Amino acid sequence: MTKNCCRRFLAPCAACCHPLAQQCRLGPSAALDFELDGQPWKSSFGKPSGLSARLLCGSTAAFVLLRVGLFFFWLGVMIWSMVDWVNTSAWVPIDRDDSSPECADGVAGCEQVYYGYGYWFTQLTHWTLLFELVYLGFAAVTTALANYSSLPDGTGDETPWFVSVTWAMQPAALVASCLVFVLYWALLYSPGDEVHAISVVTHGVNFAVMLLDFLICRQPLYLAHITM
């Protein structure tokens, strides 16, 4: 993968984002090439934001540990989600026809079926968990390399490919986690339904983690990146 991979991949979207890019005072290529133009990449991805810098006493090591901690926390959440999914079961009719009974535990003509790992990937929530995990992994690695590697600093074409990937994934993960949070509680949840801890974590804490990640870092976020 080259440093300009995101630019080539998103080039067809440039024309669509041109009006929005003008509103943001960016050219269409600047809005979508994910190459830093305002400040060097090590300053944008290796240093905490003003608020978090005060809370972390200006320690870059603490900032790196915080982003690594977010990754491993979310890895634990995804493992928890998979284990919970596999241990979840449903009662279904043995003979599935129009006369099949309403199934529950102890009802004749029904059998208990457990979900498998393969069906874990049929849920939008789980794909969002996985995408968020990949982003947090890239964010942790990028922050660590910005502080402890000998890679050259710079802007524009000197932006490393992994920085562009991290930058491109952040708005997507932020928007996706927000959508999953809102859609679940607005459309799927009904008052009186039993609320499980894993449901709260994957449909609420997911967005809180992304919001925290956004607030603690200096990564630029343009409106064009959210709406593209």
XYZ file of C-alpha atoms in Angstrom:
228
model
C 0.000 0.000 0.000
C 1.416 3.399 -0.987
C 1.087 6.671 0.828
C -1.431 7.923 -1.753
C -3.727 4.871 -1.575
C -6.574 6.787 0.100
C -6.286 9.572 -2.461
C -6.624 7.213 -5.437
C -9.408 5.224 -3.798
C -11.502 8.309 -3.009
C -10.757 10.243 -6.195
C -14.166 9.388 -7.797
C -15.876 11.101 -4.829
C -14.051 14.399 -5.341
C -16.618 15.790 -7.792
C -19.493 14.975 -5.412
C -17.796 16.701 -2.499
C -16.712 19.776 -4.459
C -19.515 22.117 -3.218
C -19.010 21.010 0.369
C -15.252 21.329 0.036
C -15.671 24.931 -1.120
C -17.765 25.695 1.946
C -14.959 24.283 4.099
C -12.443 26.405 2.130
C -10.779 23.288 0.835
C -10.262 22.087 -2.700
C -11.922 18.734 -3.494
C -8.562 16.985 -3.527
C -7.545 18.549 -0.217
C -10.793 17.356 1.343
C -10.311 13.786 0.217
C -6.615 13.042 -0.160
C -6.136 12.652 3.619
C -2.729 14.271 3.473
C -2.050 16.863 6.164
C -1.594 20.400 4.849
C -1.856 22.537 7.979
C 0.654 20.964 10.370
C 3.123 18.036 10.381
C 1.610 14.613 10.959
C 3.592 13.941 14.126
C 2.087 17.013 15.788
C -1.440 16.099 14.667
C -1.346 12.433 15.628
C 1.307 12.278 18.332
C 0.169 15.015 20.708
C -2.980 15.164 22.861
C -5.543 17.938 22.554
C -5.394 20.925 24.866
C -7.933 19.527 27.341
C -6.464 16.038 27.503
C -2.925 17.459 27.672
C -3.846 19.180 30.937
C -5.482 16.035 32.297
C -2.453 13.950 31.286
C -0.006 16.568 32.618
C 1.366 17.026 29.092
C 2.755 13.475 29.033
C 2.955 11.992 25.535
C 3.650 8.567 27.069
C 0.346 8.764 28.950
C -1.388 9.746 25.700
C 0.066 6.727 23.908
C -0.967 4.445 26.771
C -4.479 5.916 26.710
C -4.940 5.155 23.015
C -3.453 1.676 23.435
C -5.789 1.172 26.394
C -8.806 2.143 24.299
C -7.803 -0.460 21.704
C -7.477 -3.292 24.224
C -10.674 -2.238 25.985
C -12.551 -2.445 22.697
C -10.876 -5.768 21.856
C -12.278 -7.110 25.127
C -15.722 -5.763 24.252
C -15.664 -7.502 20.870
C -14.622 -10.826 22.436
C -17.389 -10.387 25.016
C -19.875 -9.719 22.218
C -18.833 -12.857 20.324
C -19.024 -15.093 23.410
C -22.419 -13.667 24.356
C -23.696 -14.178 20.819
C -22.591 -17.821 20.669
C -24.216 -18.541 24.043
C -27.500 -16.938 22.951
C -30.213 -19.289 21.763
C -33.704 -19.142 20.326
C -36.637 -21.551 20.357
C -37.840 -22.369 16.829
C -40.458 -24.788 15.429
C -39.163 -28.203 14.456
C -41.596 -28.296 11.510
C -41.791 -24.806 10.088
C -45.216 -24.387 8.495
C -48.291 -22.227 8.966
C -49.466 -24.341 11.909
C -46.198 -24.030 13.851
C -46.751 -23.063 17.500
C -45.447 -19.952 19.201
C -42.195 -21.310 20.522
C -40.790 -20.963 24.013
C -39.056 -23.133 26.563
C -41.121 -26.273 27.192
C -43.500 -25.845 24.236
C -44.022 -29.074 22.289
C -42.816 -29.094 18.707
C -40.007 -26.611 19.375
C -36.264 -26.961 19.612
C -33.528 -24.751 21.020
C -31.045 -23.415 18.464
C -27.807 -21.665 19.402
C -26.321 -18.900 17.286
C -22.975 -19.637 15.662
C -19.919 -17.469 15.128
C -20.770 -17.210 11.428
C -24.030 -15.400 12.162
C -22.210 -12.842 14.313
C -21.266 -11.098 11.069
C -24.893 -10.677 10.008
C -25.420 -7.759 12.411
C -24.629 -4.142 11.569
C -23.672 -3.571 15.219
C -20.961 -6.214 15.022
C -19.496 -4.863 11.787
C -19.332 -1.458 13.471
C -17.555 -2.991 16.471
C -14.994 -4.554 14.157
C -14.467 -1.351 12.181
C -14.047 0.639 15.393
C -11.513 -1.904 16.660
C -9.450 -1.628 13.475
C -9.535 2.165 13.710
C -8.467 2.189 17.369
C -5.612 -0.155 16.455
C -4.429 2.156 13.679
C -4.810 5.166 15.989
C -2.711 3.547 18.724
C 0.041 2.500 16.294
C 0.064 5.897 14.567
C 0.341 7.739 17.885
C 3.156 5.458 19.029
C 5.076 5.891 15.761
C 4.575 9.652 15.853
C 6.290 9.773 19.240
C 8.863 6.998 19.149
C 9.798 6.272 15.530
C 12.518 7.828 13.394
C 10.143 8.302 10.459
C 10.481 11.752 8.868
C 7.915 14.346 9.863
C 6.175 16.496 7.279
C 3.001 17.460 5.462
C 1.383 16.793 2.083
C 3.044 13.970 0.177
C 5.231 13.256 3.192
C 2.207 12.014 5.120
C 2.698 8.234 5.699
C 0.064 5.864 4.392
C -0.952 4.617 7.849
C -1.632 8.210 8.927
C -3.961 8.659 5.944
C -5.767 5.414 6.809
C -6.183 6.449 10.451
C -7.418 9.873 9.446
C -9.899 8.435 6.927
C -11.270 5.843 9.357
C -11.896 8.229 12.266
C -14.928 10.099 10.843
C -16.390 6.867 9.453
C -16.112 5.118 12.826
C -17.480 8.174 14.644
C -20.549 8.431 12.396
C -21.165 4.656 12.284
C -21.037 4.296 16.077
C -23.438 7.227 16.470
C -25.873 5.717 13.957
C -25.813 2.303 15.658
C -26.419 3.978 19.015
C -29.363 6.078 17.774
C -30.986 3.415 15.578
C -30.934 0.736 18.269
C -32.564 2.810 20.993
C -34.954 4.609 18.611
C -36.117 1.669 16.482
C -35.293 -1.678 18.099
C -35.668 -1.080 21.812
C -39.159 -0.975 23.326
C -39.879 0.300 26.835
C -40.106 -2.666 29.168
C -37.662 -4.817 27.224
C -34.942 -6.493 29.242
C -31.703 -4.541 28.878
C -28.471 -6.534 28.862
C -25.093 -5.039 29.721
C -23.595 -6.063 26.382
C -26.396 -4.211 24.571
C -25.623 -0.999 26.452
C -21.903 -1.345 25.745
C -22.330 -2.057 22.033
C -25.101 0.515 21.549
C -23.918 3.422 23.668
C -20.442 2.929 25.050
C -19.313 2.372 21.454
C -20.161 5.982 20.611
C -18.774 7.229 23.944
C -15.410 5.618 23.153
C -15.275 7.249 19.730
C -16.314 10.596 21.173
C -13.583 10.308 23.812
C -11.038 9.431 21.131
C -12.111 12.478 19.120
C -11.826 14.808 22.130
C -8.391 13.666 23.312
C -6.554 13.925 19.992
C -5.512 16.679 17.584
C -6.507 14.883 14.417
C -8.247 17.379 12.102
C -11.860 16.595 11.296
C -13.441 18.292 8.278
C -17.155 18.371 7.523
C -16.375 16.927 4.069
C -14.942 13.805 5.713
C -18.167 13.181 7.643
C -20.563 13.695 4.731
C -18.588 12.153 1.875
